[in-house]
Amino acid sequence: MKLFYVVSLAALAGLSGCTTVQDDVKNNRDGAIAGCVKRVELSNAKFKEHATAYMSVTKERLPGALCSRLADGVASGRINQSDINGLIETGQLTAKFRFLKGH
């Protein structure tokens, strides 16, 4: 499961370049989600299997659902650049990321 979170969050975080994820979502939410969706679509089958099971979505809905939920988490302040960086570095999921399940 750690791979799932690291890859998915890296998909959103990788869009930021010199800006923060918060800036990307605030200034161009649709663009941030679109870039994330492309990266998720290109991810490997094992990642997609883990992600669909964890989030209880179909393979077809995965990219949009995952990226939209990540953007919502950033926009609502549930997660920030520091949270994402920490997760990418450690692979450790904190309680902050439970919202990805959609509950």
GROMACS .gro file of C-alpha atoms in nm:
model
  103
    1MET     CA    1   0.000   0.000   0.000
    2LYS     CA    2   0.288   0.241   0.058
    3LEU     CA    3   0.364   0.234  -0.315
    4PHE     CA    4   0.008   0.339  -0.387
    5TYR     CA    5   0.034   0.653  -0.179
    6VAL     CA    6   0.383   0.748  -0.285
    7VAL     CA    7   0.303   0.714  -0.655
    8SER     CA    8  -0.036   0.882  -0.634
    9LEU     CA    9   0.084   1.176  -0.431
   10ALA     CA   10   0.392   1.207  -0.643
   11ALA     CA   11   0.158   1.232  -0.939
   12LEU     CA   12   0.000   1.542  -0.792
   13ALA     CA   13   0.315   1.679  -0.631
   14GLY     CA   14   0.514   1.631  -0.950
   15LEU     CA   15   0.306   1.898  -1.116
   16SER     CA   16   0.423   2.168  -0.886
   17GLY     CA   17   0.769   2.240  -1.025
   18CYS     CA   18   0.880   2.551  -0.839
   19THR     CA   19   0.538   2.620  -0.690
   20THR     CA   20   0.359   2.433  -0.416
   21VAL     CA   21   0.077   2.188  -0.464
   22GLN     CA   22  -0.148   2.437  -0.285
   23ASP     CA   23  -0.064   2.703  -0.543
   24ASP     CA   24  -0.124   2.464  -0.832
   25VAL     CA   25  -0.464   2.358  -0.700
   26LYS     CA   26  -0.564   2.715  -0.610
   27ASN     CA   27  -0.449   2.874  -0.936
   28ASN     CA   28  -0.535   2.598  -1.183
   29ARG     CA   29  -0.725   2.313  -1.020
   30ASP     CA   30  -0.840   2.166  -1.351
   31GLY     CA   31  -0.484   2.174  -1.487
   32ALA     CA   32  -0.343   2.013  -1.173
   33ILE     CA   33  -0.604   1.738  -1.188
   34ALA     CA   34  -0.552   1.684  -1.562
   35GLY     CA   35  -0.177   1.640  -1.515
   36CYS     CA   36  -0.232   1.404  -1.225
   37VAL     CA   37  -0.483   1.200  -1.427
   38LYS     CA   38  -0.231   1.155  -1.708
   39ARG     CA   39   0.032   1.030  -1.465
   40VAL     CA   40  -0.209   0.790  -1.297
   41GLU     CA   41  -0.321   0.656  -1.637
   42LEU     CA   42   0.044   0.584  -1.721
   43SER     CA   43   0.116   0.415  -1.388
   44ASN     CA   44   0.174   0.040  -1.368
   45ALA     CA   45  -0.097  -0.224  -1.329
   46LYS     CA   46   0.006  -0.314  -0.973
   47PHE     CA   47  -0.040   0.045  -0.861
   48LYS     CA   48  -0.381   0.061  -1.025
   49GLU     CA   49  -0.491  -0.263  -0.856
   50HIS     CA   50  -0.391  -0.134  -0.512
   51ALA     CA   51  -0.550   0.203  -0.572
   52THR     CA   52  -0.882   0.069  -0.699
   53ALA     CA   53  -0.909  -0.173  -0.405
   54TYR     CA   54  -0.818   0.091  -0.147
   55MET     CA   55  -1.053   0.353  -0.284
   56SER     CA   56  -1.331   0.111  -0.386
   57VAL     CA   57  -1.353   0.252  -0.738
   58THR     CA   58  -1.336   0.089  -1.078
   59LYS     CA   59  -1.018   0.095  -1.282
   60GLU     CA   60  -1.187   0.334  -1.524
   61ARG     CA   61  -1.284   0.579  -1.249
   62LEU     CA   62  -0.951   0.560  -1.067
   63PRO     CA   63  -0.757   0.846  -1.232
   64GLY     CA   64  -1.030   1.105  -1.198
   65ALA     CA   65  -1.142   0.997  -0.852
   66LEU     CA   66  -0.791   0.978  -0.708
   67CYS     CA   67  -0.678   1.311  -0.848
   68SER     CA   68  -0.998   1.489  -0.756
   69ARG     CA   69  -0.979   1.359  -0.398
   70LEU     CA   70  -0.615   1.463  -0.370
   71ALA     CA   71  -0.700   1.811  -0.499
   72ASP     CA   72  -0.991   1.833  -0.255
   73GLY     CA   73  -0.756   1.737   0.028
   74VAL     CA   74  -0.513   2.010  -0.070
   75ALA     CA   75  -0.785   2.272  -0.125
   76SER     CA   76  -0.953   2.198   0.208
   77GLY     CA   77  -0.626   2.217   0.396
   78ARG     CA   78  -0.633   1.851   0.502
   79ILE     CA   79  -0.295   1.801   0.339
   80ASN     CA   80  -0.025   2.039   0.228
   81GLN     CA   81   0.311   2.035   0.054
   82SER     CA   82   0.485   1.927   0.374
   83ASP     CA   83   0.249   1.632   0.419
   84ILE     CA   84   0.301   1.524   0.061
   85ASN     CA   85   0.679   1.565   0.082
   86GLY     CA   86   0.688   1.362   0.402
   87LEU     CA   87   0.482   1.087   0.250
   88ILE     CA   88   0.696   1.073  -0.062
   89GLU     CA   89   1.014   1.061   0.148
   90THR     CA   90   0.902   0.805   0.405
   91GLY     CA   91   0.620   0.615   0.242
   92GLN     CA   92   0.441   0.636   0.578
   93LEU     CA   93   0.071   0.707   0.561
   94THR     CA   94  -0.068   0.927   0.835
   95ALA     CA   95  -0.430   0.961   0.938
   96LYS     CA   96  -0.448   1.275   0.726
   97PHE     CA   97  -0.471   1.066   0.409
   98ARG     CA   98  -0.773   0.853   0.505
   99PHE     CA   99  -0.995   1.087   0.306
  100LEU     CA  100  -0.877   0.911  -0.010
  101LYS     CA  101  -1.119   0.630   0.073
  102GLY     CA  102  -1.402   0.879   0.026
  103HIS     CA  103  -1.557   0.815   0.369
   0.00000   0.00000   0.00000
